[in-house]
Short mmCIF file of C-alpha atoms in Angstrom, two decimals:
data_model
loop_
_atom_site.label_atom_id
_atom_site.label_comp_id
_atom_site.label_asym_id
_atom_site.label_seq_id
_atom_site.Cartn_x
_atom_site.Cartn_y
_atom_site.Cartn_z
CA UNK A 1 0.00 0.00 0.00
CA UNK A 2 1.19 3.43 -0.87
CA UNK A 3 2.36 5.42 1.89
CA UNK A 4 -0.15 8.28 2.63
CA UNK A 5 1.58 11.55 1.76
CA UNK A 6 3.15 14.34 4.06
CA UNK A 7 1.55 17.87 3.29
CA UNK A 8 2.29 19.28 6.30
CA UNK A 9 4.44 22.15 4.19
CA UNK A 10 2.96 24.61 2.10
CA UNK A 11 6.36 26.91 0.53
CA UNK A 12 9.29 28.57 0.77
CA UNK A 13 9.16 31.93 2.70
CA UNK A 14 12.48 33.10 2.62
CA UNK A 15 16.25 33.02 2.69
CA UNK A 16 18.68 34.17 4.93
CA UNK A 17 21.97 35.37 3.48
CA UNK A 18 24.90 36.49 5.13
CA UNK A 19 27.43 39.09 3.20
CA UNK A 20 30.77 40.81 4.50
CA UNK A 21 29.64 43.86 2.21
CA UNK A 22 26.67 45.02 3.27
CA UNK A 23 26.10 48.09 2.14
CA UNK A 24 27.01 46.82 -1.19
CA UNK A 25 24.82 44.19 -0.84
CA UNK A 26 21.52 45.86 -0.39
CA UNK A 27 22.16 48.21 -3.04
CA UNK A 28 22.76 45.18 -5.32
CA UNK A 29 19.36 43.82 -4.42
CA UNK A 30 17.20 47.39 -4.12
CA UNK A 31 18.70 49.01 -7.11
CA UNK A 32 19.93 46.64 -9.68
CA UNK A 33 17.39 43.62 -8.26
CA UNK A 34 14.68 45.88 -7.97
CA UNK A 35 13.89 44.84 -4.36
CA UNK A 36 11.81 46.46 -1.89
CA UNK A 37 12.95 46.78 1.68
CA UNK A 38 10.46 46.32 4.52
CA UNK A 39 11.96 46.46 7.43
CA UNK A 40 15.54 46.04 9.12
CA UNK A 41 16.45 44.48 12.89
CA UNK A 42 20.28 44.63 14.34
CA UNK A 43 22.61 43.61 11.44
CA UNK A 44 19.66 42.64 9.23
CA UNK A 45 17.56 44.31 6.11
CA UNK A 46 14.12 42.56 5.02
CA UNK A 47 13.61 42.48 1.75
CA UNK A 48 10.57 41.04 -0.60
CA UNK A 49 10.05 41.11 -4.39
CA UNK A 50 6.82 43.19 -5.78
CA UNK A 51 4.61 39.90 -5.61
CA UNK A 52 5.46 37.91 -2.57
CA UNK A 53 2.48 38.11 0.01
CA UNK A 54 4.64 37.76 3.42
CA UNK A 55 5.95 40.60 4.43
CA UNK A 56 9.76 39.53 2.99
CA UNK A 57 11.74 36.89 1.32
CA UNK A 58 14.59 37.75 1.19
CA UNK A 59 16.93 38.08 4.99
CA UNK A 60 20.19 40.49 4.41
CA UNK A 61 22.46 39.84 7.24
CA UNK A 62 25.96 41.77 7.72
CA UNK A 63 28.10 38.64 8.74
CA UNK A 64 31.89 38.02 8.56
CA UNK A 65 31.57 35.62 5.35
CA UNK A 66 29.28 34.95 2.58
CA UNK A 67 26.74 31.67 2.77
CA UNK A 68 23.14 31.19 3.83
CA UNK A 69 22.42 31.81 7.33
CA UNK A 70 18.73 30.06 6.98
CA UNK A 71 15.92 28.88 4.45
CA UNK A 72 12.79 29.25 6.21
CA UNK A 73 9.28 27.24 5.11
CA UNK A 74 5.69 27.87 6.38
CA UNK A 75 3.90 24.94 7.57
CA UNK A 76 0.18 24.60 5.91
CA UNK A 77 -1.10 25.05 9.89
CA UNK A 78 -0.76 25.45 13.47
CA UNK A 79 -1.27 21.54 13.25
CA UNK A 80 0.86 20.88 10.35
CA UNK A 81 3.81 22.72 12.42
CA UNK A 82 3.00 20.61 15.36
CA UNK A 83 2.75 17.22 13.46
CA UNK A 84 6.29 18.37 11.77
CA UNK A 85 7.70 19.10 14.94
CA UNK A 86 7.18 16.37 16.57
CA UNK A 87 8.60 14.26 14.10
CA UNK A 88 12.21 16.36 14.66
CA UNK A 89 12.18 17.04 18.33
CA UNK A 90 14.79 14.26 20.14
CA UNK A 91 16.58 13.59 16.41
CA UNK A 92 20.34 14.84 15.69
CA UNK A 93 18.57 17.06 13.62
CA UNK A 94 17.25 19.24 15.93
CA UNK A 95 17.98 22.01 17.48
CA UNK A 96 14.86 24.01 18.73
CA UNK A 97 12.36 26.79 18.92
CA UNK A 98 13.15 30.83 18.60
CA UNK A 99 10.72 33.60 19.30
CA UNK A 100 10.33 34.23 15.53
CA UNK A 101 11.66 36.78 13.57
CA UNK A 102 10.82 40.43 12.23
CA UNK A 103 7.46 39.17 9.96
CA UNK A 104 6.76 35.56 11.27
CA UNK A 105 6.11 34.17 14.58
CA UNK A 106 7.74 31.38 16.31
CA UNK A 107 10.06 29.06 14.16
CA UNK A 108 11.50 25.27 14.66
CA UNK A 109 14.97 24.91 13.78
CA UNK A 110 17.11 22.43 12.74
CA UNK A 111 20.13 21.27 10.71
CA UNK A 112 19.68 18.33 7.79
CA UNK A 113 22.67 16.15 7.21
CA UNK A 114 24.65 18.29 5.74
CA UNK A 115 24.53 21.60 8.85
CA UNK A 116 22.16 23.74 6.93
CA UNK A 117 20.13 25.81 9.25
CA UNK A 118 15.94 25.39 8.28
CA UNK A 119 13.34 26.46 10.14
CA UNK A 120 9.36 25.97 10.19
CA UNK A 121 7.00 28.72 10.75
CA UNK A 122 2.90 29.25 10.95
CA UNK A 123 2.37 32.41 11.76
CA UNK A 124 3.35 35.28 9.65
CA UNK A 125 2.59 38.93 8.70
CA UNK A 126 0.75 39.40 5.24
CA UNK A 127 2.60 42.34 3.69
CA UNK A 128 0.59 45.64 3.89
CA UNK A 129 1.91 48.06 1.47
CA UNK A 130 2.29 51.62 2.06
CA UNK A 131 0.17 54.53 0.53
CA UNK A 132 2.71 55.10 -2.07
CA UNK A 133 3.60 50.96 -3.25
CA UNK A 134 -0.17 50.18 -3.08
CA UNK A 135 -0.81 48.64 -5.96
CA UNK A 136 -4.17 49.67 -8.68
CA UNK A 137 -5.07 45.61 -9.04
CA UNK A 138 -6.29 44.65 -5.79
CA UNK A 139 -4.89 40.89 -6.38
CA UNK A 140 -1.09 41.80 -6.52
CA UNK A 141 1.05 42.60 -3.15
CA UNK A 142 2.51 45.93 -4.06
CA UNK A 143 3.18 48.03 -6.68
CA UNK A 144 5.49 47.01 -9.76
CA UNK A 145 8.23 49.11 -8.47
CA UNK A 146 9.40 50.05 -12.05
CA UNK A 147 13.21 49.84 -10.84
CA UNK A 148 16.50 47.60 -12.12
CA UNK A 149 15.43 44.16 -12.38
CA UNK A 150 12.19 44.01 -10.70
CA UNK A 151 11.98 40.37 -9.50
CA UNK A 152 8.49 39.21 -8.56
CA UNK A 153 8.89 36.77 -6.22
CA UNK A 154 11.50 34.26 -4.50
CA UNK A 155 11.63 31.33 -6.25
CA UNK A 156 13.70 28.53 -4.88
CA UNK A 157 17.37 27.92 -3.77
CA UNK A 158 20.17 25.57 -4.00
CA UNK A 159 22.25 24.19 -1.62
CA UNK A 160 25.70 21.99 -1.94
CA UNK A 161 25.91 18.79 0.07
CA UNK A 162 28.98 16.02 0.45
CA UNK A 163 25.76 12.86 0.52
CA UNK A 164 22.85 13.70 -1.45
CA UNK A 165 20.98 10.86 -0.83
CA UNK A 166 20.96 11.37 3.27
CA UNK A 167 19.75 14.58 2.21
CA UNK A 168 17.09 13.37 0.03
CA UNK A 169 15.94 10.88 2.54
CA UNK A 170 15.92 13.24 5.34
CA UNK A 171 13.55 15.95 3.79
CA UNK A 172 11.28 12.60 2.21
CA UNK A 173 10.76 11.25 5.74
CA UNK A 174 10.88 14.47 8.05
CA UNK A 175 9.08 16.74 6.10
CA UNK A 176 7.34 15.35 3.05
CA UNK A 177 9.02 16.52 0.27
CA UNK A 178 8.59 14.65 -2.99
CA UNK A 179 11.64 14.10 -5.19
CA UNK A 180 11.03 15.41 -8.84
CA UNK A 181 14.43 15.12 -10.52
CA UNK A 182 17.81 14.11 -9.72
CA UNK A 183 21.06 12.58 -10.78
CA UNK A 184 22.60 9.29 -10.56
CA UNK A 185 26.44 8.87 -11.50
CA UNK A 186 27.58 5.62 -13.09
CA UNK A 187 28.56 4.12 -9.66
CA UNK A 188 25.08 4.66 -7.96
CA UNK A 189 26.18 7.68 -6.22
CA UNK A 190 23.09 10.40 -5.68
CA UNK A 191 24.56 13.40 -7.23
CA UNK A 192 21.96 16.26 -7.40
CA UNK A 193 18.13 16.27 -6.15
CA UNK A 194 15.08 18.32 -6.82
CA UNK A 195 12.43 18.73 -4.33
CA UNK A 196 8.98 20.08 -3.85
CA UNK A 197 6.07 20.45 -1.64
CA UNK A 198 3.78 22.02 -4.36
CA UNK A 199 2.65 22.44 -7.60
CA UNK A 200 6.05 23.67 -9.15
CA UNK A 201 8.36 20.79 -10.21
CA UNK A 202 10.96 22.47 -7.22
CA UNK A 203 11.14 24.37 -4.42
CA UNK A 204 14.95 23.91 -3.23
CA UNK A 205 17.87 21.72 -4.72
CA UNK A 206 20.85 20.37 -3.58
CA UNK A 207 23.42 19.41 -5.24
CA UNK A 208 26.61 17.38 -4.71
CA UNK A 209 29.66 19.75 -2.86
CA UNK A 210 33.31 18.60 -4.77
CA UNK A 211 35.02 19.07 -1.67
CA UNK A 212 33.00 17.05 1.03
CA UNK A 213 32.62 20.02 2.58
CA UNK A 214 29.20 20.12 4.95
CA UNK A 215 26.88 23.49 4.89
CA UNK A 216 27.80 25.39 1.73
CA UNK A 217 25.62 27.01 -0.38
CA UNK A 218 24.95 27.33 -4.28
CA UNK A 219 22.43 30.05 -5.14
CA UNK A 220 19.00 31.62 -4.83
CA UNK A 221 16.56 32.36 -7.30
CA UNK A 222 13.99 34.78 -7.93
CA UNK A 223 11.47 34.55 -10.63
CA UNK A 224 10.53 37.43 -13.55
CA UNK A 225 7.38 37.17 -15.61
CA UNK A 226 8.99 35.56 -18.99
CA UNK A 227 12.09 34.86 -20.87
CA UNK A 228 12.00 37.96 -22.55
CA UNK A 229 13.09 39.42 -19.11
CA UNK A 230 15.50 37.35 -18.38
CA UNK A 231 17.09 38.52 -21.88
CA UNK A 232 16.56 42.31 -20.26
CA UNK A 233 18.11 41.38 -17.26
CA UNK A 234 21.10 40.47 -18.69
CA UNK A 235 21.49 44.01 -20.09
CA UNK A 236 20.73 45.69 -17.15
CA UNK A 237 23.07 43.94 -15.18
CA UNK A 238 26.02 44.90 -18.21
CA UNK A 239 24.56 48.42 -17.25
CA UNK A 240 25.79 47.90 -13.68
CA UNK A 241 29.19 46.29 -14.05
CA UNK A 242 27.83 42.98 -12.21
CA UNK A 243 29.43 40.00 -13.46
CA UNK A 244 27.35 37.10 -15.32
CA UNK A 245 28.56 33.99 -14.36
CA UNK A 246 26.14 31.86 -17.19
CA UNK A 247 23.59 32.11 -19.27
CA UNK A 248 21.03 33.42 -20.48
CA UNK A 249 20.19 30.04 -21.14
CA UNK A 250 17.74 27.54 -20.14
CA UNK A 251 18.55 24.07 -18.37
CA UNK A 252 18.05 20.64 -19.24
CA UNK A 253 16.88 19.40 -15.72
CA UNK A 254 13.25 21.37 -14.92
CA UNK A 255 13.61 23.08 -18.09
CA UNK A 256 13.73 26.23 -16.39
CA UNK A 257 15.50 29.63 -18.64
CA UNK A 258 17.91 30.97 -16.54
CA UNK A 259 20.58 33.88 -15.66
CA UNK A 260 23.52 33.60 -12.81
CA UNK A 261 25.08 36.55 -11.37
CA UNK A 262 27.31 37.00 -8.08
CA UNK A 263 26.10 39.30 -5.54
CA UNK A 264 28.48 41.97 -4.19
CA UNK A 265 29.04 39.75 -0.76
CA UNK A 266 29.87 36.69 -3.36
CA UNK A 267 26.89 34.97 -3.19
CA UNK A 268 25.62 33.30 -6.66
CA UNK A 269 22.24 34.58 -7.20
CA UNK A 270 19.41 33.42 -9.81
CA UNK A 271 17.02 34.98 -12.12
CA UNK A 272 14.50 32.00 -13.75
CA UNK A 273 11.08 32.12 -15.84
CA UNK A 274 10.60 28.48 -14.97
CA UNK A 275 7.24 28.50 -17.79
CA UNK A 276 3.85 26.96 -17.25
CA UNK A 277 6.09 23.53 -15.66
CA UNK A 278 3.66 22.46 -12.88
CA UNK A 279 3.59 18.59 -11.73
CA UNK A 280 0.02 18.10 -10.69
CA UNK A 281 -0.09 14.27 -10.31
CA UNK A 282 -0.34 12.92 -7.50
CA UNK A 283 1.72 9.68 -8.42
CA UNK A 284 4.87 11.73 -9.85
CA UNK A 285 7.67 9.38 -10.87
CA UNK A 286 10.92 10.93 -10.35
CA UNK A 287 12.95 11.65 -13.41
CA UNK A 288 16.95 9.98 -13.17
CA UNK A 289 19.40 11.75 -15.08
CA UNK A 290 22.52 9.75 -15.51
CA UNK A 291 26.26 10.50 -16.40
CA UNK A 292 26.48 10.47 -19.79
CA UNK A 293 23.53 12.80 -20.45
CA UNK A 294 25.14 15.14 -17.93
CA UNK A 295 28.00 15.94 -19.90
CA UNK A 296 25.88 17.07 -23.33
CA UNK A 297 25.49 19.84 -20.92
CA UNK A 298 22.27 22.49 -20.61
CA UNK A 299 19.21 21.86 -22.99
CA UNK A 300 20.63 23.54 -25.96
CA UNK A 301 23.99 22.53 -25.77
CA UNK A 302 25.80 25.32 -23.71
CA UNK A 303 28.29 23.24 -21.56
CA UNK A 304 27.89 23.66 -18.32
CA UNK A 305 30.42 26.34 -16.90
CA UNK A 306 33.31 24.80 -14.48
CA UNK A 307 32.53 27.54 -11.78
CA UNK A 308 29.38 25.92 -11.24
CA UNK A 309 30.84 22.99 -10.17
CA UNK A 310 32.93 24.56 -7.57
CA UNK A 311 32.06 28.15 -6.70
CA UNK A 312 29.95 28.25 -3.50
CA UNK A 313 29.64 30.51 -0.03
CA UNK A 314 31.24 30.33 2.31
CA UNK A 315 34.56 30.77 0.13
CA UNK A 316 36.80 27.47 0.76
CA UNK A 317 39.31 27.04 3.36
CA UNK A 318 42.67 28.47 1.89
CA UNK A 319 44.25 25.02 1.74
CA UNK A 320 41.50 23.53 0.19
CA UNK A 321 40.97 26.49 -2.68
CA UNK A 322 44.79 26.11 -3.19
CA UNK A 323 44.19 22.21 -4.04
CA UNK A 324 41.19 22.54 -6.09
CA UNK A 325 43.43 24.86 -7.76
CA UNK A 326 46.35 22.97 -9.20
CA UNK A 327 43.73 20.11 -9.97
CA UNK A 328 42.12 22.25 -11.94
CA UNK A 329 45.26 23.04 -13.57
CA UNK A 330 46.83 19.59 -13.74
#
């Protein structure tokens, strides 16, 4: 009989990122980004794209390093928390509750296999825009703010892990995630996974870290309207002197069109237009990509850039950057 399904979590609600620039940072993500900041706390600035419905997605946090500080999800209910909860509380996984946070009441934290921080949150504050960003169709957040980029809403993230598959397991059996996509290497070994608790075919990703190191991070994304902005983007970030690291492109895995860029703090960020991709069965079969059709690269050919592969916050240890350098070059 077919195990009955975990839908205990209903999205993404933000990311926490941690820069050692940043002042640099937020005007990356107001001015070029096209961000809207809504509200700051200690070392932090809240920030949310024109359509997201909470109060903020995005978490800006002046840190030492680069890297994600948190992904945060909102359970579906009070009860859904509870039931999610319970199923953490006494694992190694755990590490307990906080007060909440500038927008959302209290969260449950905890680390997956790998030492990311997540948390689960109910409560939150629907965002209430200001005379001036309130918007003339009732059904949209705020007002298209008209500036840089203009990202609508977050739109998943990607994390590097040294064992995918204790990953994969982890958010199957703790929280009810359903594996879309991922990659299997020649010798069985789980190299990349895409998740979901929704509609889309994703909501995070993880994919495998080259240098067994635990808790880095790979990018997040942030979704425009259609490809044709994604082409725009690409000029206006030329117009700013911010580096593109790939694309504009679109990948073979979820089929999504995509740009890369590094943030100021050097964090890899993403803009998507994922299409009209939705998986609404129930029964979803995950896709397996293997080896070989890895290596014909993204969906129209475009190999897939080394920097990908490696590049990730925090930097790496000196000793280790120094030995992934002369590998590269040997």
């Amino acid at each position: 009989m077919t195990a009955e399904p975990i839908l205990d979590v209903a999205h993404l609600g933000h990311i926490e990122l941690l820069t050692p620039k940043a002042e640099e940072s937020l005007r990356f993500f107001v001015d070029v980004m096209g961000m809207t900041e809504s509200g700051r706390d200690g070392r932090s600035v809240y920030l949310r794209g024109w359509d997201d419905y909470e109060r903020y997605s995005l978490k800006l946090t002046d840190a030492g390093t680069s890297g994600m500080g948190h992904a945060a999800f909102r359970a579906r209910s009070p009860q859904a928390l509870a039931r999610r909860v319970a199923a953490l509380e006494g694992t190694e996984y755990a590490i307990g509750w906080t007060d909440g946070d500038l927008g959302h009441g209290p969260a449950y934290q905890f680390r997956d296999p790998d030492g990311h921080v997540v948390e689960l949150y109910y409560e939150t504050e629907w965002y209430q825009p200001p005379p001036e960003l309130k918007p003339y169709l009732k059904n949209q957040a705020q007002r298209f703010p008209a500036r840089g980029v203009n990202v609508r809403r977050i739109d998943h993230f990607n994390c590097l892990a040294a064992d995918i598959r204790a990953n994969r397991v982890f958010f199957e059996d703790y929280l009810g995630f359903r594996l879309t996509e991922q990659i299997v290497l020649n010798d069985g070994t789980e190299a990349g996974m895409w998740m979901t608790c929704t509609n889309k075919s994703y909501d995070f990703a993880y994919t495998r870290e080259a240098h067994g190191i635990g808790g880095r991070f790979h990018h997040v994304t942030f979704a425009l309207d259609s490809r044709e902005e994604i082409l725009r983007a690409a000029d206006i970030f030329k117009e700013n002197d911010v580096f593109i690291e790939t694309g504009p492109h679109k990948h073979a895995i979820q089929q999504t069109f995509f740009l890369y860029v590094y943030e100021p703090g050097g964090n890899r960020v993403e803009l998507a237009n994922a299409g009209a991709r939705l998986l609404l069965a129930p029964d979803w079969k995950p896709l397996v990509w293997t080896e070989e059709e890895r290596k014909k690269g993204q969906a129209w050919g475009l190999k897939t850039i080394e920097s990908f592969h490696t590049h990730g916050t925090p930097p790496l240890p000196d000793d280790v950057a120094a030995a992934d350098a002369q590998t590269r070059r040997n």
